[in-house]
PDB file of C-alpha atoms and ligand atoms in Angstrom:
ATOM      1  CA  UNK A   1     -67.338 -15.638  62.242  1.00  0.00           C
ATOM      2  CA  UNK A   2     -67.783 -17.947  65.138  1.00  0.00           C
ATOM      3  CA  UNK A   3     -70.994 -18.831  66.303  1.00  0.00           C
ATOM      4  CA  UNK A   4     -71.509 -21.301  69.772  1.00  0.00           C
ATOM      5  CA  UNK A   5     -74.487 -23.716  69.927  1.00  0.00           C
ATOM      6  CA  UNK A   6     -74.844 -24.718  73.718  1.00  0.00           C
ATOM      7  CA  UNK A   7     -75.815 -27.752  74.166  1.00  0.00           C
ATOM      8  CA  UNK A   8     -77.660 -29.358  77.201  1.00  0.00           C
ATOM      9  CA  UNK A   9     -74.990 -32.925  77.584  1.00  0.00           C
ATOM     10  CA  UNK A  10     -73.588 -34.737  75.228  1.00  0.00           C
ATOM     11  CA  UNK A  11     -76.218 -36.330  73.426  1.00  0.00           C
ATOM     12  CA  UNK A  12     -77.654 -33.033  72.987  1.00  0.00           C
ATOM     13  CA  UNK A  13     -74.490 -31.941  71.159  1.00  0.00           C
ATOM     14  CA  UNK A  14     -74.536 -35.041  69.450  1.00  0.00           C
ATOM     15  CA  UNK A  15     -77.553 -34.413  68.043  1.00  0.00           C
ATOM     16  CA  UNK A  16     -76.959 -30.806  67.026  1.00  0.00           C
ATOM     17  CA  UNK A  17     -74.063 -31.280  65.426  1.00  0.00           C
ATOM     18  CA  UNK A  18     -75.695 -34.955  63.358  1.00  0.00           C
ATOM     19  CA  UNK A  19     -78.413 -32.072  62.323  1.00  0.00           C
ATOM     20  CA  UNK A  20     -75.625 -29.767  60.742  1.00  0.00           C
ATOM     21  CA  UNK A  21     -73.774 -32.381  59.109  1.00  0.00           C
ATOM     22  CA  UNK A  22     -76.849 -34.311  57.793  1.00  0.00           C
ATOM     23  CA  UNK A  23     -78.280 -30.884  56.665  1.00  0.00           C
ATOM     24  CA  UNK A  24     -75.158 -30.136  54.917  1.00  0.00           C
ATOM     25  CA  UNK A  25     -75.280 -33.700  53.150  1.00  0.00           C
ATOM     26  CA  UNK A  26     -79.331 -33.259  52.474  1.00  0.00           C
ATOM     27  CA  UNK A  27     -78.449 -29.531  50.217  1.00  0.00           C
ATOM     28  CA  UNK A  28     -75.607 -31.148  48.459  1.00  0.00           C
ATOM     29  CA  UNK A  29     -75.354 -34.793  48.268  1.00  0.00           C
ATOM     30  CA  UNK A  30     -71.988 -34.728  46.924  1.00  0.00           C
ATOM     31  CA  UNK A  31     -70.246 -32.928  50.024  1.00  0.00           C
ATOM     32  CA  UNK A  32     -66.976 -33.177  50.898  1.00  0.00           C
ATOM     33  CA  UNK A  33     -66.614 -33.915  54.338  1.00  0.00           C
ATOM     34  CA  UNK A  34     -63.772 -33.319  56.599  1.00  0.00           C
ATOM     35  CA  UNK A  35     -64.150 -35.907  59.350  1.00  0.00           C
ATOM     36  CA  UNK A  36     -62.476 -36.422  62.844  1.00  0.00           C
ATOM     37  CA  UNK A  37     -61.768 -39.435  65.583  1.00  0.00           C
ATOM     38  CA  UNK A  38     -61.413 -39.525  68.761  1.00  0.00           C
ATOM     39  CA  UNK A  39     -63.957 -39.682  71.833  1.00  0.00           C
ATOM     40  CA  UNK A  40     -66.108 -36.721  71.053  1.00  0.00           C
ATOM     41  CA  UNK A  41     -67.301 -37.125  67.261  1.00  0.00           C
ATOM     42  CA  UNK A  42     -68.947 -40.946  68.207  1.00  0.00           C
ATOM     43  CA  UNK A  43     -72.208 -39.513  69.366  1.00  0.00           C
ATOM     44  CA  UNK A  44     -72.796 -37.342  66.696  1.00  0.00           C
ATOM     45  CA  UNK A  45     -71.734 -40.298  64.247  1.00  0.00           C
ATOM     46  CA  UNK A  46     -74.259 -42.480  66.012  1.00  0.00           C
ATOM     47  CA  UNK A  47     -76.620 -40.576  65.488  1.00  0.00           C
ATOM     48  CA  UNK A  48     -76.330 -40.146  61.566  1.00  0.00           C
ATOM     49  CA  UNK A  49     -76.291 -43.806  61.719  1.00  0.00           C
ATOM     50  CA  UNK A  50     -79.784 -43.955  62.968  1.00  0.00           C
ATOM     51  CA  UNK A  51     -81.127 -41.165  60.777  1.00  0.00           C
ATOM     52  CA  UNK A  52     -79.455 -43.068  57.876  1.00  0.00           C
ATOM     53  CA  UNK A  53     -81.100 -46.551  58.530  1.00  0.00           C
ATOM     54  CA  UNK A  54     -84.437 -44.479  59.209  1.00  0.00           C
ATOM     55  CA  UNK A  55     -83.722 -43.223  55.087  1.00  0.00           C
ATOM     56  CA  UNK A  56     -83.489 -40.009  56.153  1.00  0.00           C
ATOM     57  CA  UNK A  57     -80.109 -38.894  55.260  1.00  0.00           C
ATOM     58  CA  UNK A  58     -77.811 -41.116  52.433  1.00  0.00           C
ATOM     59  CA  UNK A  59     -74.421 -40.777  51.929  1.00  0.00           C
ATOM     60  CA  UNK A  60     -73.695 -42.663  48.318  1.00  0.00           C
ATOM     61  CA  UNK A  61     -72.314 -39.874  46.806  1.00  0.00           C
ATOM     62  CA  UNK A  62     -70.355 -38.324  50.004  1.00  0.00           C
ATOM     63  CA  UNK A  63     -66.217 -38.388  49.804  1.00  0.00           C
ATOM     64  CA  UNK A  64     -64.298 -38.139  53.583  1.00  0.00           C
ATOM     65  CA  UNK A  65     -60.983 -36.871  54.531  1.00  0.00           C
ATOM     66  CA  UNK A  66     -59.811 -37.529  57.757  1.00  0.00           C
ATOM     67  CA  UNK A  67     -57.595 -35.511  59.658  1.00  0.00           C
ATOM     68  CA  UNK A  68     -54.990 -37.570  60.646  1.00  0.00           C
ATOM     69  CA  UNK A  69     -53.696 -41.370  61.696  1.00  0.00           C
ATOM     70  CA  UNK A  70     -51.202 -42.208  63.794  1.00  0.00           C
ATOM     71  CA  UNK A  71     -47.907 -43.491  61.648  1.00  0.00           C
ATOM     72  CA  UNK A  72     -46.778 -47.077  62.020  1.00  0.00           C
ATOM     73  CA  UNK A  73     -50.616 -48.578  62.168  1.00  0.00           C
ATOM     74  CA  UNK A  74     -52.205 -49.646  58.839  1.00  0.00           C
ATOM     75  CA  UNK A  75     -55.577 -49.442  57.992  1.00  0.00           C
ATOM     76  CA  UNK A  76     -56.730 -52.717  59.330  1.00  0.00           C
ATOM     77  CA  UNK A  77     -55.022 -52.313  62.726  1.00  0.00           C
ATOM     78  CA  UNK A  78     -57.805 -51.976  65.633  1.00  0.00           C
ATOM     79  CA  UNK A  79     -55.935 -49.246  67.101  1.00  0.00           C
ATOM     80  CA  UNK A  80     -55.874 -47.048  63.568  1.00  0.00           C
ATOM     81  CA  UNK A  81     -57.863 -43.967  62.895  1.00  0.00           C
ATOM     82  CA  UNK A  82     -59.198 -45.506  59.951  1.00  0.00           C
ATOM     83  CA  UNK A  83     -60.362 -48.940  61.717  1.00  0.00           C
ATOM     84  CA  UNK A  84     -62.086 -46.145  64.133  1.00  0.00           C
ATOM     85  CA  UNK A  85     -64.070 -44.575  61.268  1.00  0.00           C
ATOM     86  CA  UNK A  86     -65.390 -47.782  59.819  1.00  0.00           C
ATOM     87  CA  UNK A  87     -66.426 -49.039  62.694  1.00  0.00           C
ATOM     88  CA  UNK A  88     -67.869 -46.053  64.538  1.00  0.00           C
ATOM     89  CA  UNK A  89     -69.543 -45.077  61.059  1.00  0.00           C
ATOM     90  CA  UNK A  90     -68.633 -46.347  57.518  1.00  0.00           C
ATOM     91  CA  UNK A  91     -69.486 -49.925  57.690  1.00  0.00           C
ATOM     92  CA  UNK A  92     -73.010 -48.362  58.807  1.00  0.00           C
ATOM     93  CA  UNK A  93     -73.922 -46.232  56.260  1.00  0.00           C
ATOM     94  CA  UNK A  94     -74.485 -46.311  52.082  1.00  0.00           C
ATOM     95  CA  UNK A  95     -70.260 -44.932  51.665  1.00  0.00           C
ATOM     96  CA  UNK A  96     -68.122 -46.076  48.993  1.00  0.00           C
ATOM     97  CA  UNK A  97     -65.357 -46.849  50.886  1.00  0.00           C
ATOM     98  CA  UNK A  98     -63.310 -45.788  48.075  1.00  0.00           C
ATOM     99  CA  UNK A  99     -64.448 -42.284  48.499  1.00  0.00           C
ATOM    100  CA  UNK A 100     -63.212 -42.309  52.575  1.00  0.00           C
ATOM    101  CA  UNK A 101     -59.621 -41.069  53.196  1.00  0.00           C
ATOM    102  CA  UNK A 102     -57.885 -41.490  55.782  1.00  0.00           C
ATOM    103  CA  UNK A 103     -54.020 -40.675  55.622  1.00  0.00           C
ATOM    104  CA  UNK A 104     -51.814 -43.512  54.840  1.00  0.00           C
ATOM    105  CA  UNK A 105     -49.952 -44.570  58.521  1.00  0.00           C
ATOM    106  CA  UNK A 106     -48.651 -47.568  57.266  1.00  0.00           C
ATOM    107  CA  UNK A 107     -46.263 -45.357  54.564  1.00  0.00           C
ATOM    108  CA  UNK A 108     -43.224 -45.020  56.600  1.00  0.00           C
ATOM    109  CA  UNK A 109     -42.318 -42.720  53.504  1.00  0.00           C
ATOM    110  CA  UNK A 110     -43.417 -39.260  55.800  1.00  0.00           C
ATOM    111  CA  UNK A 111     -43.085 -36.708  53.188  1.00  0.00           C
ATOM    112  CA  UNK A 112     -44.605 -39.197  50.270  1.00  0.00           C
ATOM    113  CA  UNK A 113     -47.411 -39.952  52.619  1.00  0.00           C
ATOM    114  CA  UNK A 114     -48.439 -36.272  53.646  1.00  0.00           C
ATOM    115  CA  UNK A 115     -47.486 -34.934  50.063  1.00  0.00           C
ATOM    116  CA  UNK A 116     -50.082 -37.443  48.723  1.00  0.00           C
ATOM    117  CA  UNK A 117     -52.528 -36.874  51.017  1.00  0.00           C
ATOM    118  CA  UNK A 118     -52.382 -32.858  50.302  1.00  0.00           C
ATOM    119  CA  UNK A 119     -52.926 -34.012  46.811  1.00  0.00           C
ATOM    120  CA  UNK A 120     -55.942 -35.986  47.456  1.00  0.00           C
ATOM    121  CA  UNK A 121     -57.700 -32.992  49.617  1.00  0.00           C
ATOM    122  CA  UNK A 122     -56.557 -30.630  47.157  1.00  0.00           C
ATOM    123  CA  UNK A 123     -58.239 -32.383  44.199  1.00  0.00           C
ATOM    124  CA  UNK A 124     -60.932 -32.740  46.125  1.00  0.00           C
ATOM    125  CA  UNK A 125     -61.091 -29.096  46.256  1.00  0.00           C
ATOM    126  CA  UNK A 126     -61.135 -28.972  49.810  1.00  0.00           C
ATOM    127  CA  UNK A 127     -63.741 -30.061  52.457  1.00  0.00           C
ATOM    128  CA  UNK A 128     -67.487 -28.031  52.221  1.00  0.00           C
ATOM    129  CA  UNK A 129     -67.311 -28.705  56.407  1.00  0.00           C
ATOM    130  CA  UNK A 130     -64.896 -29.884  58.628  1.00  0.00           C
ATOM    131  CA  UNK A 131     -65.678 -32.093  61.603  1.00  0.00           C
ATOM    132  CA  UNK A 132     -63.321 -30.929  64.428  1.00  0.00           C
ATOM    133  CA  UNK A 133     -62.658 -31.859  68.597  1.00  0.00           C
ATOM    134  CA  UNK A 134     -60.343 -30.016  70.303  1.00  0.00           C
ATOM    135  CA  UNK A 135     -57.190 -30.868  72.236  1.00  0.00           C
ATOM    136  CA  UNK A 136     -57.243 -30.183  76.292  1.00  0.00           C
ATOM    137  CA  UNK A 137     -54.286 -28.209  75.142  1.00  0.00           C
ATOM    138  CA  UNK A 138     -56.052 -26.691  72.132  1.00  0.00           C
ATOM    139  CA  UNK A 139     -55.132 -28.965  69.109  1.00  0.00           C
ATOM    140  CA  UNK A 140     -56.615 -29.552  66.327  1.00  0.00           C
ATOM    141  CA  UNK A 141     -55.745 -32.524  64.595  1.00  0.00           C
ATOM    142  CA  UNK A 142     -52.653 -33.433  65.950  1.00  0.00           C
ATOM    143  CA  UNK A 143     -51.460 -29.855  65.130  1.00  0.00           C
ATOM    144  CA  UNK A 144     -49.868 -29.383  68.885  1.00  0.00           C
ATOM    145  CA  UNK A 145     -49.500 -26.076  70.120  1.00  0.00           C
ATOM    146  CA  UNK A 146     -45.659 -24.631  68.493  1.00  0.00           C
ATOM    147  CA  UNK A 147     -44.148 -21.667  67.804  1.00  0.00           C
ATOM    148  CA  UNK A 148     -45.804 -21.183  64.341  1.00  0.00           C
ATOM    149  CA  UNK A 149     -49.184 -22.411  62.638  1.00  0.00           C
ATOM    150  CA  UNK A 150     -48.712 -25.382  60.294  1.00  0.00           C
ATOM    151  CA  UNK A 151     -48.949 -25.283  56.192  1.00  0.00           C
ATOM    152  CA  UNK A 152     -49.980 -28.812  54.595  1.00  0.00           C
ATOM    153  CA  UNK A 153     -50.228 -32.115  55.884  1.00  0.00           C
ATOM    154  CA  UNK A 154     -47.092 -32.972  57.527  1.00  0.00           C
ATOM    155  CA  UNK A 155     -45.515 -35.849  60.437  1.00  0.00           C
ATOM    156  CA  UNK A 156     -45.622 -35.031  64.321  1.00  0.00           C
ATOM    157  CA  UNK A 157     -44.295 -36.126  67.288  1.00  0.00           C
ATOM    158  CA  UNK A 158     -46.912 -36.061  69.696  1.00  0.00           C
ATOM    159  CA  UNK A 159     -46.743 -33.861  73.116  1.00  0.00           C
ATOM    160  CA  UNK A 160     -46.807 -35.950  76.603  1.00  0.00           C
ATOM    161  CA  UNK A 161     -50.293 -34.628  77.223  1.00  0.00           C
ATOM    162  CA  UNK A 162     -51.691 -36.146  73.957  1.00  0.00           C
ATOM    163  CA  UNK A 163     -50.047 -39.313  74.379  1.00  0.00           C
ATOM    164  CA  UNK A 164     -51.477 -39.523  77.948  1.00  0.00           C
ATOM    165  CA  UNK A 165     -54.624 -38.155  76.571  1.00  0.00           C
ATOM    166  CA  UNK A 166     -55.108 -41.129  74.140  1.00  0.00           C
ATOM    167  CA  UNK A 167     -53.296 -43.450  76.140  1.00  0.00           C
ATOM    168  CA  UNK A 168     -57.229 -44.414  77.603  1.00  0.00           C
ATOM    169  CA  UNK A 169     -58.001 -46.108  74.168  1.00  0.00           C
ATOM    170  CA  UNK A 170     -54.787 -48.360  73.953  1.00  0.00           C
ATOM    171  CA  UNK A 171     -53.623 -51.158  76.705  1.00  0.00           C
ATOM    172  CA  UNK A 172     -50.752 -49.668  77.823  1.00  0.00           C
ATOM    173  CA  UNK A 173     -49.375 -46.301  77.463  1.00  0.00           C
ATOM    174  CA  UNK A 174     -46.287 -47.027  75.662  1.00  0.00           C
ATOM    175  CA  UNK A 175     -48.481 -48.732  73.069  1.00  0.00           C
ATOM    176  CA  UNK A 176     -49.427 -45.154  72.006  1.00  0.00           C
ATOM    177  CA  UNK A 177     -47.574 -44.110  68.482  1.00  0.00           C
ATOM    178  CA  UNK A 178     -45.768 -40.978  69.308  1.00  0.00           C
ATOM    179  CA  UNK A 179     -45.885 -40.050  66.170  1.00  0.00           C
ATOM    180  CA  UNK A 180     -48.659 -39.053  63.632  1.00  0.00           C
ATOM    181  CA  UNK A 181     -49.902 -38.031  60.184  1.00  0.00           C
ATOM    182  CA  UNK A 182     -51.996 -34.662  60.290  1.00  0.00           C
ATOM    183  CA  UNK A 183     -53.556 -32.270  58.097  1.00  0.00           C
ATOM    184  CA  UNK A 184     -52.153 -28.901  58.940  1.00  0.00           C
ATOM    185  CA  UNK A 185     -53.721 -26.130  60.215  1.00  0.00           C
ATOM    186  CA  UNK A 186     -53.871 -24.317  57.144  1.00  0.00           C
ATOM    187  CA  UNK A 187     -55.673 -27.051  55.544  1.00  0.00           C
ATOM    188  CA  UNK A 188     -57.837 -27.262  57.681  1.00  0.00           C
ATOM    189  CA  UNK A 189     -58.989 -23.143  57.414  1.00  0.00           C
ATOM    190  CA  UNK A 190     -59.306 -23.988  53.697  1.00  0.00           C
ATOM    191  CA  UNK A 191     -62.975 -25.870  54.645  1.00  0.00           C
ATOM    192  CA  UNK A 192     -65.676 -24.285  53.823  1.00  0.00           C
ATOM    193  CA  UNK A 193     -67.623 -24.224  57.458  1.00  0.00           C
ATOM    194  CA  UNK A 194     -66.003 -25.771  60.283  1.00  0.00           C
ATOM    195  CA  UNK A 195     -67.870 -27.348  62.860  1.00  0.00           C
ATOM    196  CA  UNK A 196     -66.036 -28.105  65.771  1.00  0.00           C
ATOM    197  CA  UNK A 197     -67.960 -30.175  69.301  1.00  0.00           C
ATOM    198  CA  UNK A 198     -66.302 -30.158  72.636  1.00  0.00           C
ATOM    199  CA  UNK A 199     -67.878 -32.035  75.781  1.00  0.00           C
ATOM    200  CA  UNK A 200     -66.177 -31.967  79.323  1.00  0.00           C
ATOM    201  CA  UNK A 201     -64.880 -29.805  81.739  1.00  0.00           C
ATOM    202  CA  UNK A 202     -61.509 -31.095  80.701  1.00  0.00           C
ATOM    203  CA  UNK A 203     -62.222 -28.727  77.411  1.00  0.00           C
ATOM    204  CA  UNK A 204     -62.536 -25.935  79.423  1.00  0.00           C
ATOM    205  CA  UNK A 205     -59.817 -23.962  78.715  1.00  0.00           C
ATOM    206  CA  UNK A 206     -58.820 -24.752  75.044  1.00  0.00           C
ATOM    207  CA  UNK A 207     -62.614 -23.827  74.295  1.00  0.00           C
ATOM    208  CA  UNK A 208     -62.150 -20.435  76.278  1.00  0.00           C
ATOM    209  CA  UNK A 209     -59.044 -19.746  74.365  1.00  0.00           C
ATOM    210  CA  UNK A 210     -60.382 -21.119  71.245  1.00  0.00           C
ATOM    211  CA  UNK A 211     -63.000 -18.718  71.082  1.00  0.00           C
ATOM    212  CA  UNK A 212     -61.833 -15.281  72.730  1.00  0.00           C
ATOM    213  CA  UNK A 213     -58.335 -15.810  73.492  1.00  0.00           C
ATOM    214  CA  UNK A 214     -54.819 -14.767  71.270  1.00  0.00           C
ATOM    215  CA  UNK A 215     -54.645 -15.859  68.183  1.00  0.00           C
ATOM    216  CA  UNK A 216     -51.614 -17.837  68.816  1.00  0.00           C
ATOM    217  CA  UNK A 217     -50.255 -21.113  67.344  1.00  0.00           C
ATOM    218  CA  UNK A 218     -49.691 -21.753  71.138  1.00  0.00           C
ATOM    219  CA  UNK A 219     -53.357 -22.481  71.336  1.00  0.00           C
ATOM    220  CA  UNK A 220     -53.803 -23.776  67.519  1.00  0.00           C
ATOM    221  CA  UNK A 221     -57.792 -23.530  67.531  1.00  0.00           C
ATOM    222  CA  UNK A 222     -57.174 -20.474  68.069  1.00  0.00           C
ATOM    223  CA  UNK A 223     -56.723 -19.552  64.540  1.00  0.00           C
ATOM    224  CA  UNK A 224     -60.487 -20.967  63.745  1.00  0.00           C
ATOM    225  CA  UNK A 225     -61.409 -17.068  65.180  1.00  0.00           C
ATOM    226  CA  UNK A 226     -60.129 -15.902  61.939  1.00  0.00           C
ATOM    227  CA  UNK A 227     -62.230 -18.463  59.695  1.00  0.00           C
ATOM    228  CA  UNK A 228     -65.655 -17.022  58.298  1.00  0.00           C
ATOM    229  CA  UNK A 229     -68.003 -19.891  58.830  1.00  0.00           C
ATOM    230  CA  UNK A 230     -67.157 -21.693  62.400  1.00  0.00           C
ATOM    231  CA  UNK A 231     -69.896 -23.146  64.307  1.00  0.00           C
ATOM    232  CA  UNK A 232     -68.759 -24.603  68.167  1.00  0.00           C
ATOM    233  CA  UNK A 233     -71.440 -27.102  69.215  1.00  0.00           C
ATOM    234  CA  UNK A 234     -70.289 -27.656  72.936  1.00  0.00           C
ATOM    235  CA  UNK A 235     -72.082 -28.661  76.448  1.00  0.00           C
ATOM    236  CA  UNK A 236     -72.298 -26.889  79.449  1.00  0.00           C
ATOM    237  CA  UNK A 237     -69.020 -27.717  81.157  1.00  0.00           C
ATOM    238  CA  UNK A 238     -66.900 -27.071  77.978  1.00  0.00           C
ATOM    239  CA  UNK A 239     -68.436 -23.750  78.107  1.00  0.00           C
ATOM    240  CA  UNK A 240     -68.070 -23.114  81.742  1.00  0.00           C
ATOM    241  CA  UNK A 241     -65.211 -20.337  81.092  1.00  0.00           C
ATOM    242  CA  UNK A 242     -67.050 -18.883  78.460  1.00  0.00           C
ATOM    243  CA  UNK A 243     -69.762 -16.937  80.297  1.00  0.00           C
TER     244      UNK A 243
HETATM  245  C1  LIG B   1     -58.900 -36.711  66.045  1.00  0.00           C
HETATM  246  C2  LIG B   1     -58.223 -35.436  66.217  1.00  0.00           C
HETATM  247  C3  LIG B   1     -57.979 -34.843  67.564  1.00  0.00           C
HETATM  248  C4  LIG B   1     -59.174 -34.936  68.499  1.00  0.00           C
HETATM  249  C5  LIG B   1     -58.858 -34.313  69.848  1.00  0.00           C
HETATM  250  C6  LIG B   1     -59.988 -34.477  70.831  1.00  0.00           C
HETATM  251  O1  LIG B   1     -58.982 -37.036  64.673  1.00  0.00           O
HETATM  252  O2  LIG B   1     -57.834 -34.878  65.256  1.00  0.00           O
HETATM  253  O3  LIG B   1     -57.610 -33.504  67.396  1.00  0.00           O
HETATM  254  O4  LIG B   1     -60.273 -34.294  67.919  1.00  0.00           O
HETATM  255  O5  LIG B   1     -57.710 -34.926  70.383  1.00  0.00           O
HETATM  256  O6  LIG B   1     -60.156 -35.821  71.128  1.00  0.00           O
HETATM  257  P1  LIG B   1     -61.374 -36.351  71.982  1.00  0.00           P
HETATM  258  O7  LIG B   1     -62.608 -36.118  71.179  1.00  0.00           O
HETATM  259  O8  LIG B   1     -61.116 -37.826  72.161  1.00  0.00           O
HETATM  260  O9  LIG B   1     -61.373 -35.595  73.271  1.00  0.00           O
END
């Protein structure tokens, strides 16, 4: 089942989606979260920030998966996934740092890399709620849109679009990695509840066709439709094509 939460703007899906994930945390201290980068996650990760230092919401006993990190960087490199997540929420919070995970880009091993992660998330037993954005072009991690829907975690070349995409986070374009670590999309449907935020008109489409188009692995969120627990926390705009 997928259920849409529109939100005002995006500190009102901020917000709303900090309230699911810090209720989540509150019931069961010990969650396994599945957690995401990029642009549209930082207000929500703000925000648990604040209700953390206001001692309403601890994470001691919380483990983290990320989705993906782009291969060549290593942890400490500014421009690395996991550099992102400490500084846009670990180093602000009560985490163990040894119980965040973040897939290892500096393993230039692929299939050693991605076999251990699956490992990891697998003992884990798999995420109680994944923390999702979307792709303009419907991704979801850096699971691009192809001809079938991805297994376990695995290496990808990213499309022109993402590279241009994330090219507004690095100095130049051709300092973007065009290649990446990612969960895969079946991974991913192995979460408990997914909750996936989308802000922008830019979203648009991918939300549209997230929600009520195909599933196809042209349009990889697509597949969320068949998930039982899915909850889209998304502003106007992103919804715009969803009326
Ligand atoms: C990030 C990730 C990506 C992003 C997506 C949207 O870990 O897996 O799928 O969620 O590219 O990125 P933003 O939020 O920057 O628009």
């Amino acid at each position: 089942m997928l259920k849409i939460v529109s939100a005002r703007d995006y500190d009102d899906m901020s917000r709303k989606a900090a309230n699911i994930i810090s209720a989540q945390v509150i019931l069961k201290p010990d969650t396994v979260l599945g957690l995401a980068t990029g642009s549209t996650p930082i207000g929500a990760y703000h925000q648990l920030i604040d209700w953390y230092k206001k001692g309403d919401v601890g994470f001691s006993q919380v483990r983290t998966y990320n989705l993906d990190e782009y291969r060549g960087l290593s942890h400490d490199d500014p421009q690395s996934y996991h550099y992102f997540m400490r500084d846009n929420f670990f180093d602000h919070i009560n985490i163990d740092l040894n119980n965040t995970h973040v897939p290892d880009g500096a393993n230039p091993d692929a299939e050693a890399a991605c076999a251990e992660y699956d490992k990891m998330v697998a003992d884990a037993g798999y995420p109680d709620l994944q923390l999702l954005g979307i792709g303009n072009n419907g991704h979801i991690g850096f699971n691009e849109p192809d001809d079938h829907f991805s297994k376990g975690t695995h290496c990808v070349d990213l499309t022109e679009s993402t590279i241009k995409a994330n090219s507004r986070l690095f100095e130049r374009e051709e300092d973007v990695p065009r290649q990446a670590y990612t969960m895969g999309v079946q991974t991913i449907m192995y979460a408990r509840m997914i909750l996936v935020v989308a802000n922008g008109a830019a979203k648009a489409q991918a939300v549209h066709d997230m929600c009520f188009g195909p599933v196809t692995p042209q349009c990889p969120a697509s597949i969320l439709q068949l998930h039982p627990n899915v909850v889209l926390v998304a502003d106007k705009e992103a919804l715009s094509l969803c009326e």
